[in-house]
């Protein structure tokens, strides 16, 4: 390369690192920061693919949610689950997608995400004419690296939904996979229905240990002009 540079210089041709095929330090694939930016770009693309248009601008503004996302980024296996509970319209889903966006922007080594409304999940897992399709879908939900289970507790409860929920939560609990759950039901309420009533004692027991961050979302319905805290 030095010989080529001398020949070109003797001919009056100015050369630089770019003209000789060298990459600038800012675009050097051997640089650690370059790799982190590349991972972040890849993860954010996957986040956008999994995120409905309404939540494409989601950013987490709740300190506890941001802290959970940062913990997940630094130590995926010990992050546990994030549970956002509160009345309709308090911003639970927005914060959930914001947390996942924060993780993606940090440039994780891997980023695989499924975001699903619980009612849609149960619908997709009902037996069909396609042999094994429901089991394959459940396995996909169990094994994905990041799972957002939105609106848990809104579907009509039955022994079947309780069993499906148990299998899903139990697998992710045993394999220490980060999970975000939103629910209109409080985690515990002695005066009325709560999440335990919906998921059953077996799932509630695992959630009690699995959930490392519980964030009650307080406020009026944002869709009707209210603001959540």
XYZ file of C-alpha atoms in Angstrom:
229
model
C 0.000 0.000 0.000
C 2.847 2.417 0.795
C 4.398 1.785 -2.640
C 1.080 2.503 -4.366
C 0.720 5.677 -2.340
C 4.205 6.894 -3.406
C 3.489 6.199 -7.072
C 0.166 8.053 -6.967
C 1.713 10.967 -5.104
C 4.516 11.209 -7.709
C 1.823 11.518 -10.372
C 0.168 14.364 -8.494
C -2.758 12.335 -7.272
C -3.724 13.100 -3.695
C -4.566 10.000 -1.719
C -6.121 9.385 1.661
C -7.279 6.410 3.723
C -10.678 6.342 2.007
C -9.222 6.259 -1.531
C -6.964 3.342 -0.590
C -9.876 1.352 0.772
C -9.289 2.173 4.443
C -12.348 2.896 6.570
C -12.510 5.929 8.806
C -12.299 5.281 12.561
C -16.017 6.086 12.832
C -16.838 3.224 10.432
C -14.262 0.686 11.546
C -15.875 -2.757 12.055
C -13.083 -3.583 14.509
C -14.199 -0.821 16.852
C -16.381 -1.829 19.842
C -18.588 1.245 19.522
C -19.170 0.462 15.848
C -20.415 -3.018 16.740
C -22.729 -1.627 19.430
C -24.242 0.833 16.947
C -24.708 -1.951 14.409
C -26.447 -4.140 16.999
C -28.665 -1.239 18.058
C -29.687 -0.539 14.459
C -30.553 -4.205 13.922
C -32.496 -4.425 17.215
C -34.420 -1.206 16.567
C -35.442 -2.505 13.151
C -36.805 -5.648 14.787
C -38.537 -3.535 17.441
C -40.252 -1.444 14.751
C -41.375 -4.598 12.943
C -43.018 -5.947 16.103
C -44.540 -2.621 17.193
C -47.948 -1.365 15.986
C -47.843 2.073 14.283
C -49.599 3.736 17.236
C -46.644 2.946 19.505
C -43.740 3.604 17.102
C -42.871 6.790 19.044
C -43.082 5.109 22.451
C -40.469 6.104 25.003
C -40.432 5.127 28.640
C -40.886 8.045 31.011
C -41.342 6.097 34.260
C -38.038 5.711 36.170
C -38.867 2.197 37.419
C -39.607 1.017 33.881
C -36.397 2.570 32.531
C -34.416 0.937 35.353
C -35.899 -2.476 34.498
C -34.963 -2.016 30.834
C -31.390 -1.051 31.766
C -31.113 -4.065 34.078
C -32.372 -6.318 31.309
C -29.792 -4.903 28.911
C -26.923 -5.490 31.338
C -28.032 -8.856 32.773
C -30.764 -10.501 30.738
C -31.103 -13.642 32.861
C -31.737 -11.869 36.172
C -34.139 -9.180 34.907
C -37.292 -11.177 35.628
C -40.651 -9.743 34.631
C -42.052 -6.231 34.537
C -45.731 -5.932 35.505
C -47.577 -2.726 34.632
C -51.031 -2.588 36.195
C -53.689 0.088 36.191
C -56.995 1.216 34.772
C -57.655 1.492 31.044
C -55.833 4.327 29.299
C -53.119 4.988 31.884
C -50.288 4.342 29.423
C -49.286 0.797 30.311
C -48.815 -0.399 26.730
C -46.958 2.788 25.764
C -44.489 2.280 28.605
C -44.083 -1.400 27.734
C -43.116 -0.660 24.128
C -40.924 2.175 25.383
C -39.033 -0.233 27.640
C -38.416 -2.612 24.740
C -37.271 0.285 22.564
C -34.798 1.332 25.272
C -33.370 -2.195 25.358
C -33.051 -2.288 21.562
C -31.344 1.121 21.450
C -28.729 -0.166 23.890
C -27.399 -2.609 21.291
C -28.019 -6.009 22.928
C -26.172 -9.086 21.663
C -29.536 -10.614 20.699
C -32.973 -9.108 20.221
C -35.965 -11.314 19.494
C -39.398 -9.957 20.343
C -43.024 -11.016 20.243
C -45.681 -8.557 21.387
C -49.206 -9.919 21.645
C -52.530 -8.981 23.202
C -53.629 -11.747 25.554
C -57.049 -12.131 23.885
C -55.362 -12.542 20.490
C -52.911 -15.021 22.004
C -55.653 -17.262 23.351
C -57.426 -17.036 19.999
C -54.328 -18.182 18.125
C -53.782 -21.086 20.529
C -57.228 -22.638 20.262
C -57.303 -26.079 18.626
C -57.639 -25.958 14.861
C -57.745 -28.307 11.897
C -53.984 -27.888 11.467
C -52.405 -30.584 13.604
C -49.818 -29.221 16.015
C -50.197 -25.571 14.969
C -51.310 -24.383 18.413
C -48.478 -26.228 20.142
C -45.915 -24.717 17.787
C -47.277 -21.240 18.437
C -47.202 -21.760 22.197
C -43.617 -22.989 21.953
C -42.710 -19.871 19.985
C -44.203 -17.647 22.690
C -42.501 -19.621 25.435
C -39.027 -19.486 23.902
C -38.791 -15.983 22.419
C -36.193 -13.828 24.129
C -38.514 -10.902 24.937
C -42.276 -11.288 25.313
C -44.806 -8.499 25.791
C -48.114 -9.953 26.975
C -50.580 -7.078 26.820
C -53.911 -6.840 28.681
C -53.588 -10.028 30.694
C -56.847 -10.621 32.525
C -59.252 -9.206 29.952
C -60.123 -12.500 28.268
C -62.858 -14.718 29.663
C -61.311 -17.063 32.189
C -61.647 -20.838 31.962
C -59.698 -23.941 32.881
C -58.232 -23.881 29.378
C -56.986 -20.273 29.550
C -55.574 -20.926 33.020
C -53.689 -23.964 31.724
C -52.285 -22.049 28.722
C -51.204 -19.175 30.955
C -49.576 -21.579 33.381
C -47.570 -23.327 30.664
C -46.396 -20.027 29.197
C -45.428 -18.346 32.484
C -43.933 -21.523 33.932
C -41.609 -21.974 30.949
C -40.431 -18.375 30.975
C -40.039 -18.501 34.761
C -37.908 -21.650 34.606
C -35.744 -20.335 31.767
C -35.309 -16.809 33.215
C -36.650 -15.038 30.112
C -37.537 -11.325 30.378
C -41.287 -10.756 30.153
C -43.425 -7.623 30.203
C -47.029 -7.988 31.327
C -49.707 -5.304 31.340
C -53.044 -5.730 33.053
C -56.098 -3.687 33.984
C -56.309 -5.802 37.147
C -54.269 -5.003 40.253
C -51.673 -7.564 41.248
C -53.490 -8.048 44.547
C -56.746 -6.618 45.878
C -58.558 -8.146 48.861
C -61.582 -5.941 48.181
C -62.200 -6.979 44.573
C -61.026 -8.987 41.574
C -57.282 -9.056 40.977
C -54.794 -10.735 38.672
C -54.521 -13.735 40.969
C -58.229 -14.454 40.481
C -57.707 -14.607 36.723
C -54.450 -16.566 36.406
C -55.036 -18.976 39.286
C -52.893 -19.877 42.280
C -50.199 -21.805 40.365
C -49.438 -18.937 37.988
C -49.761 -16.325 40.723
C -47.133 -18.148 42.763
C -44.654 -18.030 39.888
C -45.494 -14.434 39.036
C -44.844 -13.437 42.648
C -41.219 -14.564 42.284
C -40.842 -13.832 38.565
C -41.975 -10.197 38.723
C -38.997 -8.140 39.852
C -40.601 -4.782 39.020
C -44.244 -3.918 39.729
C -45.382 -0.523 38.470
C -48.921 0.652 39.282
C -50.003 3.142 36.598
C -52.181 5.809 38.194
C -54.274 8.470 36.514
C -57.247 9.147 34.276
C -57.852 7.673 30.855
C -55.311 9.348 28.542
C -57.485 8.565 25.539
C -60.103 10.883 27.030
C -57.714 13.695 27.853
C -56.436 12.463 31.217
C -52.812 12.084 32.259
C -51.255 9.078 33.929
C -48.561 9.076 36.578
